[in-house]
Coordinates of C-alpha atoms in Angstrom, one line a residue:
Chain A
X147 CA 217.3 23.4 -38.2
X148 CA 217.9 27.0 -37.8
X149 CA 214.9 29.3 -37.8
X150 CA 216.2 31.0 -41.0
X151 CA 216.4 27.7 -42.8
X152 CA 213.0 26.7 -41.5
X153 CA 211.5 29.9 -43.0
X154 CA 213.3 29.4 -46.3
X155 CA 212.1 25.8 -46.6
X156 CA 208.5 26.9 -45.7
X157 CA 208.7 29.6 -48.4
X158 CA 209.7 27.1 -51.1
X159 CA 207.4 24.3 -50.0
X160 CA 204.4 26.6 -50.0
X161 CA 205.1 27.7 -53.6
X162 CA 205.4 24.3 -55.2
X163 CA 204.8 25.3 -58.8
X164 CA 207.3 28.2 -59.2
X165 CA 209.8 26.2 -57.1
X166 CA 209.4 23.2 -59.3
X167 CA 209.7 25.2 -62.5
X168 CA 212.9 26.9 -61.4
X169 CA 214.2 23.6 -60.1
X170 CA 213.5 22.0 -63.5
X171 CA 215.5 24.7 -65.2
X172 CA 218.5 23.9 -63.0
X173 CA 218.0 20.1 -63.4
X174 CA 217.8 20.3 -67.2
X175 CA 220.7 22.8 -67.3
X176 CA 223.0 20.5 -65.2
X177 CA 221.9 17.4 -67.1
X178 CA 222.5 18.9 -70.6
X179 CA 225.8 20.4 -69.3
X180 CA 226.9 16.9 -68.3
X181 CA 225.6 15.1 -71.4
X182 CA 227.2 17.6 -73.8
X183 CA 230.4 17.9 -71.8
X184 CA 230.9 14.1 -71.5
X185 CA 230.3 13.7 -75.2
X186 CA 232.7 16.5 -76.2
X187 CA 235.3 15.5 -73.7
X188 CA 234.9 11.8 -74.6
X189 CA 235.4 12.5 -78.3
X190 CA 238.3 14.7 -77.5
X191 CA 240.0 12.0 -75.5
X192 CA 239.2 9.5 -78.2
X193 CA 240.8 11.7 -80.7
X194 CA 243.9 12.3 -78.5
X195 CA 244.1 8.6 -77.8
X196 CA 244.3 7.9 -81.5
X197 CA 246.8 10.6 -81.9
X198 CA 248.9 9.2 -79.1
X199 CA 248.6 5.6 -80.2
X200 CA 249.4 6.2 -83.9
X201 CA 252.2 8.7 -83.6
X202 CA 255.4 8.5 -81.6
X203 CA 255.2 10.3 -78.3
X204 CA 258.6 11.8 -78.9
X205 CA 260.7 11.8 -82.1
X206 CA 264.4 12.6 -81.8
X207 CA 265.8 13.5 -85.2
X208 CA 269.2 14.4 -86.5
X209 CA 268.4 18.0 -86.6
X210 CA 269.1 21.0 -84.4
X211 CA 266.4 23.3 -83.2
X212 CA 268.6 26.3 -83.8
X213 CA 271.4 26.7 -86.3
X214 CA 274.8 25.8 -84.9
X215 CA 276.6 28.9 -83.5
X216 CA 280.0 29.8 -84.8
X217 CA 282.8 29.1 -82.3
X218 CA 283.7 32.9 -82.2
X219 CA 280.2 33.8 -81.2
X220 CA 280.2 31.1 -78.5
X221 CA 283.6 32.3 -77.2
X222 CA 282.5 36.0 -76.9
X223 CA 278.8 36.0 -76.4
X224 CA 278.8 39.7 -75.4
X225 CA 281.1 40.7 -78.2
X226 CA 280.2 42.3 -81.5
X227 CA 281.2 39.3 -83.5
X228 CA 280.1 38.9 -87.0
X229 CA 281.3 36.1 -89.2
X230 CA 280.6 36.5 -92.9
X231 CA 280.4 34.2 -95.8
X232 CA 280.4 31.1 -93.7
X233 CA 280.1 27.9 -95.5
X234 CA 279.2 25.2 -92.9
X235 CA 281.3 22.1 -92.8
X236 CA 279.8 19.3 -94.7
X237 CA 278.4 17.1 -92.1
X238 CA 277.6 13.4 -92.1
X239 CA 273.9 13.2 -91.5
X240 CA 272.6 11.1 -88.7
X241 CA 272.7 11.0 -84.9
X242 CA 276.2 10.9 -83.8
X243 CA 277.1 8.4 -81.1
X244 CA 273.7 7.0 -81.2
X245 CA 274.4 3.9 -79.2
X246 CA 275.4 6.1 -76.2
X247 CA 272.5 8.4 -76.7
X248 CA 270.1 5.5 -76.9
X249 CA 271.6 4.1 -73.7
X250 CA 271.0 7.4 -72.0
X251 CA 267.4 7.7 -73.2
X252 CA 266.7 4.2 -72.2
X253 CA 268.0 5.0 -68.7
X254 CA 265.2 7.4 -68.2
X255 CA 262.2 5.9 -66.4
X256 CA 258.9 5.0 -67.9
X257 CA 259.8 5.0 -71.6
X258 CA 260.9 2.7 -74.4
X259 CA 263.0 3.9 -77.4
X260 CA 263.8 2.5 -80.8
X261 CA 266.4 3.6 -83.3
X262 CA 265.4 4.2 -86.9
X263 CA 267.1 5.0 -90.1
X264 CA 264.7 6.7 -92.4
X265 CA 265.4 7.3 -96.0
X266 CA 263.8 7.5 -99.5
X267 CA 264.2 4.7 -101.9
X268 CA 262.6 3.9 -105.2
X269 CA 260.7 0.6 -105.5
X270 CA 260.5 -1.1 -108.8
X271 CA 258.3 -4.0 -109.6
X272 CA 257.1 -5.3 -113.0
X273 CA 258.0 -2.0 -114.7
X274 CA 256.3 0.1 -112.1
X275 CA 258.4 2.7 -110.2
X276 CA 257.4 4.4 -107.0
X277 CA 259.3 6.5 -104.5
X278 CA 258.6 5.4 -100.9
X279 CA 259.9 6.0 -97.4
X280 CA 261.9 3.1 -96.1
X281 CA 262.4 2.9 -92.4
X282 CA 265.2 0.7 -91.1
X283 CA 264.0 -0.8 -87.8
X284 CA 265.0 -3.2 -85.1
X285 CA 261.8 -5.3 -84.8
X286 CA 262.3 -6.2 -81.2
X287 CA 262.6 -2.5 -80.2
X288 CA 259.9 -1.2 -82.6
X289 CA 257.4 -3.5 -80.9
X290 CA 257.8 -1.5 -77.8
X291 CA 257.2 1.9 -79.3
X292 CA 254.7 1.4 -82.1
X293 CA 251.2 0.0 -82.5
X294 CA 252.1 -0.9 -86.1
X295 CA 252.2 -4.6 -85.3
X296 CA 248.4 -4.5 -84.5
X297 CA 247.8 -3.1 -87.9
X298 CA 249.3 -6.0 -89.8
X299 CA 246.9 -7.8 -92.1
X300 CA 249.4 -10.4 -93.1
X301 CA 252.8 -11.4 -91.8
X302 CA 254.4 -9.9 -88.8
X303 CA 257.4 -8.0 -87.4
X304 CA 258.8 -11.4 -86.3
X305 CA 258.8 -12.5 -89.9
X306 CA 260.8 -9.4 -90.7
X307 CA 263.3 -10.2 -88.0
X308 CA 263.7 -13.7 -89.3
X309 CA 264.3 -12.6 -92.9
X310 CA 267.1 -10.1 -93.5
X311 CA 265.9 -9.4 -97.0
X312 CA 262.3 -8.8 -95.9
X313 CA 260.2 -5.7 -96.5
X314 CA 256.9 -4.7 -94.9
X315 CA 254.6 -2.6 -97.0
X316 CA 251.1 -1.0 -96.6
X317 CA 248.1 -2.5 -98.3
X318 CA 247.8 0.7 -100.4
X319 CA 251.2 0.1 -102.0
X320 CA 250.5 -3.6 -102.4
X321 CA 247.4 -2.8 -104.3
X322 CA 249.1 -0.3 -106.5
X323 CA 252.0 -2.6 -107.4
X324 CA 249.9 -5.7 -107.4
X325 CA 252.2 -7.2 -104.7
X326 CA 251.4 -10.2 -102.7
X327 CA 253.1 -11.9 -99.8
X328 CA 256.4 -13.3 -101.0
X329 CA 256.6 -11.0 -104.0
X330 CA 260.1 -9.7 -104.7
X331 CA 260.7 -6.0 -105.3
X332 CA 263.8 -4.1 -106.2
X333 CA 264.7 -1.1 -104.0
X334 CA 267.2 1.5 -105.3
X335 CA 268.7 4.2 -103.1
X336 CA 269.6 7.7 -104.3
X337 CA 273.3 6.6 -104.1
X338 CA 272.7 3.9 -106.7
X339 CA 272.7 0.8 -104.4
X340 CA 270.1 -1.8 -105.3
X341 CA 268.7 -4.6 -103.1
X342 CA 266.2 -7.2 -103.8
X343 CA 263.6 -7.4 -101.0
X344 CA 260.8 -9.9 -100.4
X345 CA 257.4 -8.9 -99.0
X346 CA 257.0 -10.5 -95.6
X347 CA 254.2 -8.4 -94.1
X348 CA 251.4 -6.0 -94.9
X349 CA 249.7 -3.5 -92.7
X350 CA 246.6 -1.2 -92.9
X351 CA 246.5 1.9 -90.7
X352 CA 243.5 3.5 -92.3
X353 CA 245.7 6.5 -93.3
X354 CA 245.8 6.2 -97.1
X355 CA 249.0 8.2 -97.6
X356 CA 250.8 6.2 -94.9
X357 CA 249.6 2.9 -96.3
X358 CA 250.9 3.8 -99.8
X359 CA 254.3 5.4 -99.0
X360 CA 255.6 3.8 -95.8
X361 CA 257.7 0.7 -95.8
X362 CA 259.9 -1.1 -93.2
X363 CA 263.0 -3.2 -93.5
X364 CA 265.7 -4.3 -91.1
X365 CA 268.0 -1.5 -89.9
X366 CA 271.2 -3.3 -91.1
X367 CA 269.7 -3.8 -94.5
X368 CA 268.6 -0.1 -94.8
X369 CA 272.0 1.1 -93.6
X370 CA 273.6 -0.9 -96.3
X371 CA 271.1 0.2 -99.0
X372 CA 271.5 3.8 -98.1
X373 CA 275.3 3.4 -97.8
X374 CA 275.2 4.8 -94.2
X375 CA 276.7 1.9 -92.2
X376 CA 276.1 2.1 -88.5
X377 CA 274.1 5.3 -88.8
X378 CA 270.6 6.1 -87.6
X379 CA 268.8 9.4 -88.0
X380 CA 265.9 9.1 -85.6
X381 CA 264.8 7.8 -82.2
X382 CA 261.2 6.9 -81.7
X383 CA 260.2 7.1 -78.1
X384 CA 257.0 5.8 -76.4
X385 CA 256.1 6.9 -72.8
X386 CA 254.0 5.2 -70.2
X387 CA 252.5 8.6 -69.5
X388 CA 252.0 10.4 -72.8
X389 CA 251.3 13.7 -71.1
X390 CA 254.9 13.8 -69.8
X391 CA 256.1 13.9 -73.4
X392 CA 256.8 17.6 -73.4
X393 CA 259.0 17.5 -70.2
X394 CA 260.8 14.3 -71.3
X395 CA 261.5 15.7 -74.7
X396 CA 263.0 18.8 -73.2
X397 CA 265.3 16.6 -71.0
X398 CA 266.4 14.6 -74.0
X399 CA 267.0 17.6 -76.2
X400 CA 269.1 19.2 -73.5
X401 CA 271.2 16.1 -73.1
X402 CA 271.6 15.0 -76.7
X403 CA 271.5 18.3 -78.4
X404 CA 269.2 16.9 -81.1
X405 CA 265.7 18.2 -81.8
X406 CA 263.2 16.2 -79.8
X407 CA 259.6 16.8 -80.7
X408 CA 256.8 15.6 -78.5
X409 CA 253.5 14.6 -79.9
X410 CA 252.0 17.6 -78.1
X411 CA 254.4 20.0 -79.9
X412 CA 253.8 18.2 -83.2
X413 CA 250.1 18.5 -82.9
X414 CA 249.9 21.9 -81.3
X415 CA 247.4 23.1 -83.9
X416 CA 245.0 20.3 -83.2
X417 CA 245.4 20.8 -79.5
X418 CA 244.5 24.5 -79.8
X419 CA 241.4 23.5 -82.0
X420 CA 240.4 21.2 -79.1
X421 CA 240.8 24.0 -76.6
X422 CA 238.7 26.4 -78.7
X423 CA 236.1 23.6 -79.1
X424 CA 236.0 23.2 -75.3
X425 CA 235.6 26.9 -74.7
X426 CA 232.7 27.1 -77.1
X427 CA 231.1 24.0 -75.6
X428 CA 231.4 25.2 -72.0
X429 CA 230.1 28.7 -72.9
X430 CA 227.0 27.2 -74.5
X431 CA 226.2 24.8 -71.7
X432 CA 227.0 27.4 -69.1
X433 CA 224.5 29.7 -70.9
X434 CA 221.8 27.1 -70.2
X435 CA 222.5 27.4 -66.5
X436 CA 222.6 31.2 -66.6
X437 CA 219.1 31.1 -68.2
X438 CA 218.0 28.6 -65.5
X439 CA 219.3 31.1 -62.9
X440 CA 216.8 33.7 -64.2
X441 CA 214.1 31.2 -63.2
X442 CA 215.5 31.2 -59.7
X443 CA 215.8 35.0 -59.6
X444 CA 212.2 35.2 -60.7
X445 CA 210.9 32.8 -58.1
X446 CA 212.9 34.3 -55.2
X447 CA 212.1 37.9 -56.1
X448 CA 208.4 37.0 -56.3
X449 CA 208.7 35.4 -52.8
X450 CA 210.4 38.6 -51.5
X451 CA 207.6 40.7 -53.0
X452 CA 204.9 38.5 -51.5
X453 CA 206.6 38.4 -48.2
X454 CA 207.4 42.0 -47.6
X455 CA 205.0 42.1 -44.6
X456 CA 206.6 38.9 -43.1
X457 CA 210.0 40.5 -43.6
X458 CA 208.8 43.6 -41.9
X459 CA 207.4 41.7 -38.9
X460 CA 210.6 39.6 -38.7
X461 CA 212.7 42.7 -38.6
X462 CA 210.5 44.4 -36.1
X463 CA 210.8 41.3 -34.0
X464 CA 214.6 41.7 -34.0
X465 CA 215.8 39.8 -37.0
X466 CA 218.8 41.5 -38.5
X467 CA 219.1 42.5 -42.2
X468 CA 221.6 39.7 -42.7
X469 CA 219.2 37.1 -41.1
X470 CA 216.7 38.1 -43.7
X471 CA 219.3 38.1 -46.5
X472 CA 220.3 34.6 -45.4
X473 CA 216.8 33.3 -45.6
X474 CA 216.5 34.2 -49.3
X475 CA 220.1 33.2 -50.1
X476 CA 219.4 29.8 -48.4
X477 CA 216.4 29.4 -50.8
X478 CA 218.8 30.0 -53.7
X479 CA 221.3 27.5 -52.3
X480 CA 218.6 24.9 -51.7
X481 CA 217.3 25.3 -55.3
X482 CA 220.9 25.1 -56.6
X483 CA 221.8 22.1 -54.5
X484 CA 218.6 20.1 -55.1
X485 CA 218.7 21.1 -58.8
X486 CA 222.3 20.0 -59.1
X487 CA 221.7 16.7 -57.4
X488 CA 218.7 15.8 -59.5
X489 CA 220.5 17.2 -62.6
X490 CA 223.5 15.0 -61.9
X491 CA 221.3 12.0 -61.7
X492 CA 219.5 12.9 -64.9
X493 CA 222.8 13.8 -66.5
X494 CA 224.3 10.4 -65.6
X495 CA 221.2 8.8 -67.1
X496 CA 221.6 10.7 -70.3
X497 CA 225.3 9.8 -70.4
X498 CA 224.5 6.1 -69.9
X499 CA 222.0 6.4 -72.8
X500 CA 224.5 8.2 -75.0
X501 CA 227.1 5.6 -74.2
X502 CA 224.9 2.9 -75.7
X503 CA 224.4 4.7 -79.0
X504 CA 226.4 3.0 -81.7
X505 CA 227.6 4.9 -84.8
X506 CA 229.6 3.9 -87.8
X507 CA 232.2 6.6 -88.5
X508 CA 233.1 7.2 -92.2
X509 CA 235.9 4.8 -93.3
X510 CA 235.4 2.5 -90.4
X511 CA 234.4 -1.1 -90.8
X512 CA 232.8 -1.7 -87.4
X513 CA 230.1 0.0 -85.3
X514 CA 231.6 2.0 -82.4
X515 CA 230.0 3.3 -79.3
X516 CA 229.8 7.1 -78.8
X517 CA 232.9 8.0 -76.7
X518 CA 231.7 9.2 -73.3
X519 CA 234.0 10.7 -70.7
X520 CA 233.0 9.8 -67.1
X521 CA 235.6 12.0 -65.3
X522 CA 234.4 13.5 -62.0
X523 CA 235.6 17.0 -62.7
X524 CA 232.8 17.7 -65.0
X525 CA 230.3 16.8 -62.3
X526 CA 232.0 19.3 -60.0
X527 CA 232.0 21.9 -62.7
X528 CA 228.3 21.4 -63.5
X529 CA 227.2 21.4 -59.9
X530 CA 229.5 24.2 -59.0
X531 CA 228.4 26.4 -61.8
X532 CA 224.7 25.6 -61.1
X533 CA 225.2 26.5 -57.4
X534 CA 227.1 29.7 -58.2
X535 CA 224.4 30.8 -60.6
X536 CA 221.6 29.9 -58.1
X537 CA 223.3 31.9 -55.3
X538 CA 224.0 34.7 -57.7
X539 CA 220.4 34.8 -58.8
X540 CA 219.2 34.7 -55.2
X541 CA 221.6 37.5 -54.1
X542 CA 219.8 40.4 -55.7
X543 CA 216.3 39.7 -54.2
X544 CA 218.0 38.7 -50.9
X545 CA 219.7 42.1 -50.7
X546 CA 216.5 43.8 -51.5
X547 CA 214.7 41.8 -48.7
X548 CA 217.5 42.7 -46.2
X549 CA 216.8 46.4 -47.0
X550 CA 213.1 46.3 -46.3
X551 CA 212.4 48.9 -43.6
X552 CA 209.6 47.7 -41.3
X553 CA 208.4 51.3 -40.7
X554 CA 207.7 51.8 -44.4
X555 CA 205.6 48.7 -44.5
X556 CA 203.8 49.5 -41.1
X557 CA 203.0 53.0 -42.3
X558 CA 201.5 51.6 -45.4
X559 CA 199.3 49.4 -43.4
X560 CA 198.2 51.8 -40.7
Chain B
X164 CA 214.4 54.6 -10.1
X165 CA 215.2 55.5 -13.7
X166 CA 212.4 55.3 -16.2
X167 CA 212.4 52.2 -18.4
X168 CA 211.9 54.4 -21.5
X169 CA 212.6 58.1 -21.9
X170 CA 212.4 60.3 -25.0
X171 CA 214.2 63.6 -25.1
X172 CA 213.1 66.2 -27.6
X173 CA 212.3 63.5 -30.1
X174 CA 211.7 64.6 -33.7
X175 CA 211.2 62.8 -37.0
X176 CA 211.1 64.6 -40.3
X177 CA 210.6 62.7 -43.5
X178 CA 213.0 64.2 -46.0
X179 CA 211.8 65.1 -49.5
X180 CA 211.1 68.1 -51.7
X181 CA 208.5 69.2 -49.1
X182 CA 209.8 67.7 -45.8
X183 CA 207.0 66.3 -43.6
X184 CA 207.3 66.6 -39.9
X185 CA 205.9 63.5 -38.2
X186 CA 207.0 64.0 -34.7
X187 CA 208.5 67.1 -33.1
X188 CA 210.0 67.9 -29.7
X189 CA 208.5 65.0 -27.7
X190 CA 209.9 64.6 -24.3
X191 CA 208.4 61.9 -22.0
X192 CA 209.3 59.2 -19.5
X193 CA 207.6 55.9 -18.8
X194 CA 208.1 54.2 -15.5
X195 CA 208.5 50.4 -15.1
X196 CA 205.1 48.7 -14.8
X197 CA 203.2 51.6 -16.2
X198 CA 200.4 51.2 -18.7
X199 CA 200.5 54.2 -21.0
X200 CA 198.3 55.0 -23.9
X201 CA 199.1 57.5 -26.7
X202 CA 196.0 59.1 -28.2
X203 CA 195.3 61.6 -30.8
X204 CA 193.4 62.3 -34.1
X205 CA 194.3 60.3 -37.2
X206 CA 197.5 61.4 -38.8
X207 CA 198.6 63.2 -35.6
X208 CA 201.9 61.2 -35.5
X209 CA 201.1 58.9 -32.7
X210 CA 202.1 55.7 -34.5
X211 CA 205.2 57.4 -35.8
X212 CA 206.1 58.3 -32.2
X213 CA 205.5 54.6 -31.2
X214 CA 207.9 53.4 -34.0
X215 CA 210.5 55.8 -32.7
X216 CA 210.1 54.6 -29.1
X217 CA 210.2 51.0 -30.3
X218 CA 213.5 51.6 -32.2
X219 CA 211.8 50.6 -35.5
X220 CA 212.5 54.1 -36.8
X221 CA 215.4 56.4 -36.1
X222 CA 214.7 60.0 -35.0
X223 CA 216.1 62.9 -37.0
X224 CA 216.5 64.8 -33.7
X225 CA 216.6 64.0 -30.0
X226 CA 217.1 60.6 -28.5
X227 CA 215.5 57.6 -27.0
X228 CA 216.8 56.1 -23.7
X229 CA 215.9 52.5 -23.1
X230 CA 216.5 51.4 -19.5
X231 CA 218.8 54.4 -19.2
X232 CA 220.8 53.5 -22.2
X233 CA 221.1 56.0 -25.0
X234 CA 220.2 54.3 -28.3
X235 CA 221.0 57.2 -30.6
X236 CA 224.4 55.7 -31.6
X237 CA 223.1 52.3 -32.4
X238 CA 223.6 50.7 -35.8
X239 CA 220.9 48.7 -37.5
X240 CA 222.2 45.4 -36.0
X241 CA 222.3 46.8 -32.5
X242 CA 218.8 48.1 -32.8
X243 CA 217.6 44.7 -34.1
X244 CA 219.3 43.0 -31.2
X245 CA 217.8 45.4 -28.7
X246 CA 214.3 44.9 -30.2
X247 CA 214.8 41.1 -29.9
X248 CA 215.6 41.2 -26.2
X249 CA 213.9 44.2 -24.7
X250 CA 210.9 45.0 -26.9
X251 CA 207.7 43.2 -27.9
X252 CA 205.3 44.5 -30.6
X253 CA 201.6 44.0 -31.1
X254 CA 200.2 45.5 -34.2
X255 CA 196.6 46.3 -35.3
X256 CA 196.7 43.7 -38.0
X257 CA 198.0 40.7 -36.2
X258 CA 201.0 40.2 -38.5
X259 CA 201.5 36.5 -37.9
X260 CA 203.3 34.5 -40.5
X261 CA 200.5 32.8 -42.3
X262 CA 202.6 29.8 -43.3
X263 CA 203.6 28.9 -39.7
X264 CA 201.5 27.4 -37.0
X265 CA 200.4 29.4 -34.0
X266 CA 203.1 27.7 -31.9
X267 CA 205.8 28.3 -34.5
X268 CA 204.9 31.9 -34.6
X269 CA 205.4 32.2 -30.9
X270 CA 208.6 30.3 -31.3
X271 CA 210.1 32.7 -33.9
X272 CA 211.7 35.2 -31.5
X273 CA 212.8 32.4 -29.1
X274 CA 214.5 30.6 -31.9
X275 CA 216.1 33.7 -33.3
X276 CA 217.5 34.6 -29.8
X277 CA 218.7 31.0 -29.5
X278 CA 219.3 31.1 -25.7
X279 CA 216.8 28.3 -24.9
X280 CA 217.2 24.8 -26.3
X281 CA 214.5 23.8 -28.7
X282 CA 212.7 21.8 -26.0
X283 CA 212.8 24.6 -23.5
X284 CA 211.7 27.1 -26.1
X285 CA 208.7 24.9 -27.0
X286 CA 207.8 24.6 -23.3
X287 CA 208.0 28.4 -22.9
X288 CA 205.8 29.0 -26.0
X289 CA 203.2 26.4 -24.8
X290 CA 203.2 28.1 -21.4
X291 CA 202.5 31.5 -23.0
X292 CA 199.8 30.0 -25.1
X293 CA 198.3 28.4 -22.0
X294 CA 198.3 31.6 -20.1
X295 CA 196.6 33.4 -22.9
X296 CA 193.9 30.7 -23.2
X297 CA 195.2 29.3 -26.5
X298 CA 196.4 25.9 -25.4
X299 CA 194.4 23.9 -27.9
X300 CA 195.2 26.2 -30.9
X301 CA 199.0 25.7 -31.0
X302 CA 199.0 23.5 -34.1
X303 CA 196.5 25.6 -36.0
X304 CA 197.4 28.1 -38.8
X305 CA 196.6 31.8 -38.1
X306 CA 193.7 31.8 -40.6
X307 CA 192.0 29.0 -38.7
X308 CA 191.5 31.1 -35.5
X309 CA 189.5 34.2 -34.7
X310 CA 190.7 37.8 -34.8
X311 CA 190.8 38.0 -31.0
X312 CA 192.7 34.8 -30.7
X313 CA 195.2 36.0 -33.3
X314 CA 195.8 39.1 -31.4
X315 CA 196.5 37.0 -28.3
X316 CA 199.0 35.0 -30.3
X317 CA 200.6 38.2 -31.3
X318 CA 200.8 39.1 -27.6
X319 CA 202.3 35.7 -26.8
X320 CA 204.9 36.2 -29.5
X321 CA 205.7 39.7 -28.2
X322 CA 206.2 38.2 -24.7
X323 CA 208.3 35.3 -25.9
X324 CA 211.7 36.6 -25.0
X325 CA 210.4 38.1 -21.8
X326 CA 211.0 41.8 -22.8
X327 CA 210.4 44.5 -20.1
X328 CA 208.5 46.7 -22.6
X329 CA 205.5 45.9 -24.8
X330 CA 204.5 48.3 -27.6
X331 CA 201.1 48.0 -29.1
X332 CA 199.7 49.9 -32.2
X333 CA 195.9 49.9 -32.1
X334 CA 195.8 46.4 -30.5
X335 CA 192.0 46.4 -30.3
X336 CA 191.4 48.4 -33.5
X337 CA 190.3 45.4 -35.5
X338 CA 188.4 43.5 -32.8
X339 CA 184.8 43.2 -31.6
X340 CA 183.9 44.5 -28.2
X341 CA 184.4 41.2 -26.3
X342 CA 187.7 40.4 -27.9
X343 CA 188.8 44.0 -27.3
X344 CA 187.9 43.8 -23.7
X345 CA 189.9 40.5 -23.4
X346 CA 193.0 42.0 -25.0
X347 CA 192.7 45.1 -22.8
X348 CA 192.5 43.0 -19.7
X349 CA 195.5 41.0 -20.8
X350 CA 197.7 44.0 -21.4
X351 CA 196.6 45.5 -18.1
X352 CA 197.4 42.3 -16.2
X353 CA 200.8 42.3 -17.8
X354 CA 201.6 45.6 -16.1
X355 CA 200.0 44.6 -12.8
X356 CA 200.9 40.9 -12.4
X357 CA 204.1 40.7 -14.4
X358 CA 205.7 44.1 -14.0
X359 CA 205.8 44.7 -17.8
X360 CA 205.5 48.2 -19.2
X361 CA 202.9 48.7 -21.9
X362 CA 202.8 51.6 -24.3
X363 CA 199.8 51.5 -26.7
X364 CA 198.6 53.7 -29.4
X365 CA 194.8 53.7 -29.5
X366 CA 191.6 55.3 -30.7
X367 CA 189.6 53.2 -28.3
X368 CA 188.3 55.2 -25.4
X369 CA 187.4 52.2 -23.3
X370 CA 190.9 50.9 -23.8
X371 CA 192.3 54.2 -22.9
X372 CA 190.2 54.2 -19.8
X373 CA 192.1 51.2 -18.5
X374 CA 195.5 52.9 -18.7
X375 CA 197.4 54.6 -15.9
X376 CA 198.2 57.6 -18.1
X377 CA 197.1 59.1 -21.4
X378 CA 199.3 61.1 -23.6
X379 CA 197.7 63.3 -26.2
X380 CA 199.5 63.9 -29.5
X381 CA 198.4 66.6 -32.0
X382 CA 200.4 67.5 -35.1
X383 CA 203.4 65.5 -33.8
X384 CA 203.6 67.3 -30.5
X385 CA 202.4 66.4 -27.0
X386 CA 199.2 68.3 -26.3
X387 CA 198.5 68.3 -22.5
X388 CA 195.0 69.6 -23.1
X389 CA 193.9 67.0 -25.6
X390 CA 190.7 65.2 -24.9
X391 CA 189.1 62.6 -27.1

């Protein structure tokens, strides 16, 4: 052990109480930092997981991000071209050449895609009339991109696949209409087509609006009902790595030309709320550590004051100003390190305790454990911040100690 | 042979609204192996002169030559390094670190210099304690031994890195007659048997009587006519 470190250790060991008090500050600071951070990050991840699970990672729709340019503008991009009174060509809605586009999307690694034709229909049953969204799906493909099948209370997607005239509805709609499994409803399209469909499945997602207005039928059936044969207007894409959604969406949009919206883009407002929430949380928990740093400052500057004579004698003996500075910086580092380690242990304990707490969120039927995030980066962050504040707090007294002039002290004595 | 320590027109003025002159125009040379005492009335500037000679303070005029080397251009780190290797201090109040054992106090300069291994440094420190009759006190804390013993520990510590020059500020000022005689004898033996040079500031006439040469300081100047 270097002599500087030995002196630093002696200083701390001989002042057990102030040392313990300032150590406790750091320990509690780090522990609370971890407990709060793990809970906040845990709930954030829980929230994002729900978001990712319940919404498509990427939705490609039959829309363009920007209005289509006039050919003249494309031909002379630098020219002063202005085309007035343009009436765009009536376009058949839907994704053009969707089979080829689907093949391209499916050729990308790490994703599954499903075609959907979405439209509005009016359901009638026993004199009740309700406008709903009807999605035409291919059950085999939909299974790969959606968690809807887990939400079925009765029936299944396979039952839909087996019954060309089947329809799957939410429990909210079933209640409203008084529908049961096997009930037969009429679906009318805006174009006047009418089909009779039989309820072969029911789901409950927990989102009331979705459960009341979303229905599913086979793609072929919906194409017939909406009079748009062989058309689809949407690709639903699920990724193995949800966080790659933004990049993958950009690639797809570039190749297909159609608007591809990733879940990140679709929920940008929520993501920014989470960011602000994290900023607030980290400012508050960091403030605890800053307060703890004052304890360290107090302890070390008291030691410096008490030890002015020792500092003078060390310097007269030939210790450099930086040797003296290092002694007191080392005290800060030791307090920071030991405090961080004990704080990490206590923090892990608190986290384990929190992870065992069960709560019943509003609307849920089962008790759930508090979501706790165990990621290592928060340990590094907590320990790093604690260490930085400890060293910062030690720096000022250490600098003062380095500046002690032995002669000033000796004159005072003699 | 060149003197181990020489001062040329040394002056030290404390700046301030009313500048205070501590030392002025001191020129002296101390030979290797000499035992020199600096004497003078209280407040005459003799301690200030010792601090200048010991490179603890920097002169406002003149210069100090240590072993022929001009120290006036030295920065704080160079001064500290020079003190570590070439100078040993003994003060009136022993100035031992209370939280360290006697042995650890003697080890401080050895460890800071870091030339010897830990084992060798311990051997050297024990040897010094033995020579000063402190062999059984190594493990004790400074407050567990007498004033005279503490001053001998301070001497052992000053000798740790084997410096050619020992500077002492009232080394017997706080001791009873017997302990003072002992310290005086040790410092004298250092010059005689070990070739060390000792410069001591003192009020103690008996102590001064043991020296080879006495320098009188009055009002910061050398006064050749000064008699205690």
